[in-house]
């Protein structure tokens, strides 16, 4: 698995697959024939579209940066600048396909230690150069597209050289990792000790430990292992005004927990240079069961009952009727809602505990009217759990607009949230009778509520970036009106910022601004990401 992704696509270029003929025919049957090639379809693999603006940093700053990190770790060539431009949202991919490289950094700097990070931040502050921390580059909320107005340039601070497992404390069951470690490498290093973090977001293959912490990521097994922010027990952060070292004990009453101020700070307060996480023994057994429900409503009642029962399955997901039909590859029922809903309930851990949990959950779900579909749907889910982003590329190639969005709310608000977001997406993308597919699943479950994860597909029309922005705005307005969160795990970036003050209030925004002013007085860290700029 190569670490560098294709600049116009998701993931390892070697894993990209063309859609089988049957699937192409199905896409045409649902959305109509693909339109003539547009600028956004310019996906020639040999000649990449667009030209980079000339790199704008002064020679003296570049040489100072080279003195800090080494000459070979300061790059201004087109190839690396293109690879560090934005993240991997559908809008990011469409802009890259259209040759829009306006957000390209002027230079990519790869520090090799905490002290080098701190020194780069000092130089950036004195030269008024914006710094964008870069972990895996899988961001989907505009968090890698810092505003450049008012700055002498933009540096992408690539943390890839900070990729060591620093320490394993088996007695405490903690591990300290550097931020640039990608998911698979971190798990492989811990597996040598018989340990796992248990954090497997869909972006696992490319996202980094620092990125997980900076965005408060949530994984597919977070029901059992916990969200990433719940796994972090310690952090080291380089800020322009000094180093924060947090986490001397598993819990404390030493004032507000400042770790929570860093988790989710998206590079706007400082650069995370070390993360200490809780680890678990590699599970002896993993088993994933499929369950069928007559309707999404019945399934929702069942996931809630399970979440509130005290049982703690490792994986708990529920697809609505449309998503179940797609997952079960039953073209006749796509969008028809005839086939009921699929739930995946997974158990990982020591054999005895897995058996006991599974038996108790099975009894509960049978009592609620669920049909046990055996292990096959669970195996299919596990097999394809990291494949969907490759499918997105294939659909974009066929002129289909496909993107996801997520939110969360308390159980009492779930029905309204589901209905309102779906209706908003269908209204905007289905305007004029165009076919639109809105799929949804419950991706994360808590005793008090759950997150909803929507996947949307429609035929591209006009400028597909604008087309998506209109749909996303309507969905975000619906989310806020329903009293739900603008993001359960994708973070704020620049894309969700217009709805942030609805969620945390003007006082909340002032608190964020005050923290930023204290830690980053020159405002060079990720300007415009998470914290609204003055006057915004
Ligand atoms: C196909 C796909 C599937 C996804 N699935 C999930 C999912 O299941 N769950 C989920 O939670 N998210 C998911 N995401 C979103 C994304 O993967 C997460 O937000 C992830 O945590 C980002 O990690 P990264 O290393 O790629 O960070 P990057 O994209 O490199 O950066 C994300 C943000 O954090 C900042 N940052 C990065 N590293 C540091 C650091 N060391 N210190 C300070 N700031 C830093 C960046 O400046 C940026 O603002 C998905 C994204 C894609 C494209």
mmCIF file of N, CA and C in Angstrom, residues 5 8 29 32 59 65 68 84 100 102 160 185 190 199 233 244 285 287 311 389 433 450 467 485 529:
data_model
loop_
_atom_site.group_PDB
_atom_site.id
_atom_site.type_symbol
_atom_site.label_atom_id
_atom_site.label_comp_id
_atom_site.label_asym_id
_atom_site.label_seq_id
_atom_site.Cartn_x
_atom_site.Cartn_y
_atom_site.Cartn_z
ATOM 1 N N UNK A 5 -1.617 9.187 -2.218
ATOM 2 C CA UNK A 5 -2.815 8.912 -3.002
ATOM 3 C C UNK A 5 -2.694 9.592 -4.370
ATOM 4 N N UNK A 8 -6.092 12.984 -8.056
ATOM 5 C CA UNK A 8 -7.482 13.196 -8.495
ATOM 6 C C UNK A 8 -8.440 12.162 -7.928
ATOM 7 N N UNK A 29 -29.327 3.051 -15.780
ATOM 8 C CA UNK A 29 -30.761 2.817 -15.618
ATOM 9 C C UNK A 29 -31.341 3.750 -14.558
ATOM 10 N N UNK A 32 -29.857 7.782 -15.832
ATOM 11 C CA UNK A 32 -29.858 8.198 -17.237
ATOM 12 C C UNK A 32 -28.449 8.161 -17.789
ATOM 13 N N UNK A 59 13.420 33.293 -1.113
ATOM 14 C CA UNK A 59 14.564 32.376 -1.060
ATOM 15 C C UNK A 59 15.147 32.338 0.348
ATOM 16 N N UNK A 65 14.163 27.591 6.407
ATOM 17 C CA UNK A 65 13.412 26.350 6.666
ATOM 18 C C UNK A 65 14.314 25.137 6.435
ATOM 19 N N UNK A 68 16.472 24.293 9.257
ATOM 20 C CA UNK A 68 15.784 23.645 10.383
ATOM 21 C C UNK A 68 15.547 22.157 10.102
ATOM 22 N N UNK A 84 -0.412 17.943 -2.067
ATOM 23 C CA UNK A 84 -0.766 18.521 -0.770
ATOM 24 C C UNK A 84 -1.863 19.587 -0.909
ATOM 25 N N UNK A 100 -8.299 22.997 -10.886
ATOM 26 C CA UNK A 100 -8.293 24.165 -9.989
ATOM 27 C C UNK A 100 -7.286 23.910 -8.871
ATOM 28 N N UNK A 102 -5.891 26.492 -6.981
ATOM 29 C CA UNK A 102 -5.743 27.762 -6.274
ATOM 30 C C UNK A 102 -5.263 27.593 -4.832
ATOM 31 N N UNK A 160 4.685 13.431 7.953
ATOM 32 C CA UNK A 160 4.972 12.042 7.594
ATOM 33 C C UNK A 160 6.258 11.472 8.156
ATOM 34 N N UNK A 185 0.001 1.245 9.590
ATOM 35 C CA UNK A 185 1.350 1.117 10.172
ATOM 36 C C UNK A 185 1.268 1.161 11.701
ATOM 37 N N UNK A 190 1.766 -1.904 16.716
ATOM 38 C CA UNK A 190 1.171 -2.325 17.987
ATOM 39 C C UNK A 190 0.907 -3.829 17.998
ATOM 40 N N UNK A 199 -9.144 1.591 16.210
ATOM 41 C CA UNK A 199 -9.750 2.734 15.530
ATOM 42 C C UNK A 199 -9.700 2.510 14.017
ATOM 43 N N UNK A 233 -5.245 9.637 25.949
ATOM 44 C CA UNK A 233 -5.024 9.976 27.364
ATOM 45 C C UNK A 233 -3.936 11.041 27.530
ATOM 46 N N UNK A 244 2.580 22.521 24.803
ATOM 47 C CA UNK A 244 1.590 22.009 25.759
ATOM 48 C C UNK A 244 1.844 20.518 25.923
ATOM 49 N N UNK A 285 -11.213 -13.176 19.059
ATOM 50 C CA UNK A 285 -12.315 -13.563 18.170
ATOM 51 C C UNK A 285 -12.971 -12.303 17.617
ATOM 52 N N UNK A 287 -16.529 -11.563 15.336
ATOM 53 C CA UNK A 287 -17.663 -12.139 14.607
ATOM 54 C C UNK A 287 -18.710 -11.047 14.381
ATOM 55 N N UNK A 311 -25.365 -3.864 27.068
ATOM 56 C CA UNK A 311 -24.477 -4.687 26.231
ATOM 57 C C UNK A 311 -23.654 -3.742 25.360
ATOM 58 N N UNK A 389 -14.893 4.327 -1.019
ATOM 59 C CA UNK A 389 -14.296 5.523 -1.634
ATOM 60 C C UNK A 389 -13.768 5.277 -3.046
ATOM 61 N N UNK A 433 -37.396 16.942 -11.248
ATOM 62 C CA UNK A 433 -37.678 15.519 -11.473
ATOM 63 C C UNK A 433 -36.455 14.654 -11.698
ATOM 64 N N UNK A 450 -27.665 8.812 18.444
ATOM 65 C CA UNK A 450 -26.855 8.144 17.414
ATOM 66 C C UNK A 450 -26.498 9.137 16.317
ATOM 67 N N UNK A 467 -23.483 22.478 -7.592
ATOM 68 C CA UNK A 467 -24.651 21.607 -7.405
ATOM 69 C C UNK A 467 -24.587 20.967 -6.011
ATOM 70 N N UNK A 485 -26.205 18.092 15.516
ATOM 71 C CA UNK A 485 -24.861 18.650 15.337
ATOM 72 C C UNK A 485 -24.500 18.714 13.852
ATOM 73 N N UNK A 529 -9.661 27.903 9.225
ATOM 74 C CA UNK A 529 -10.128 26.549 9.539
ATOM 75 C C UNK A 529 -10.616 26.531 10.986
#
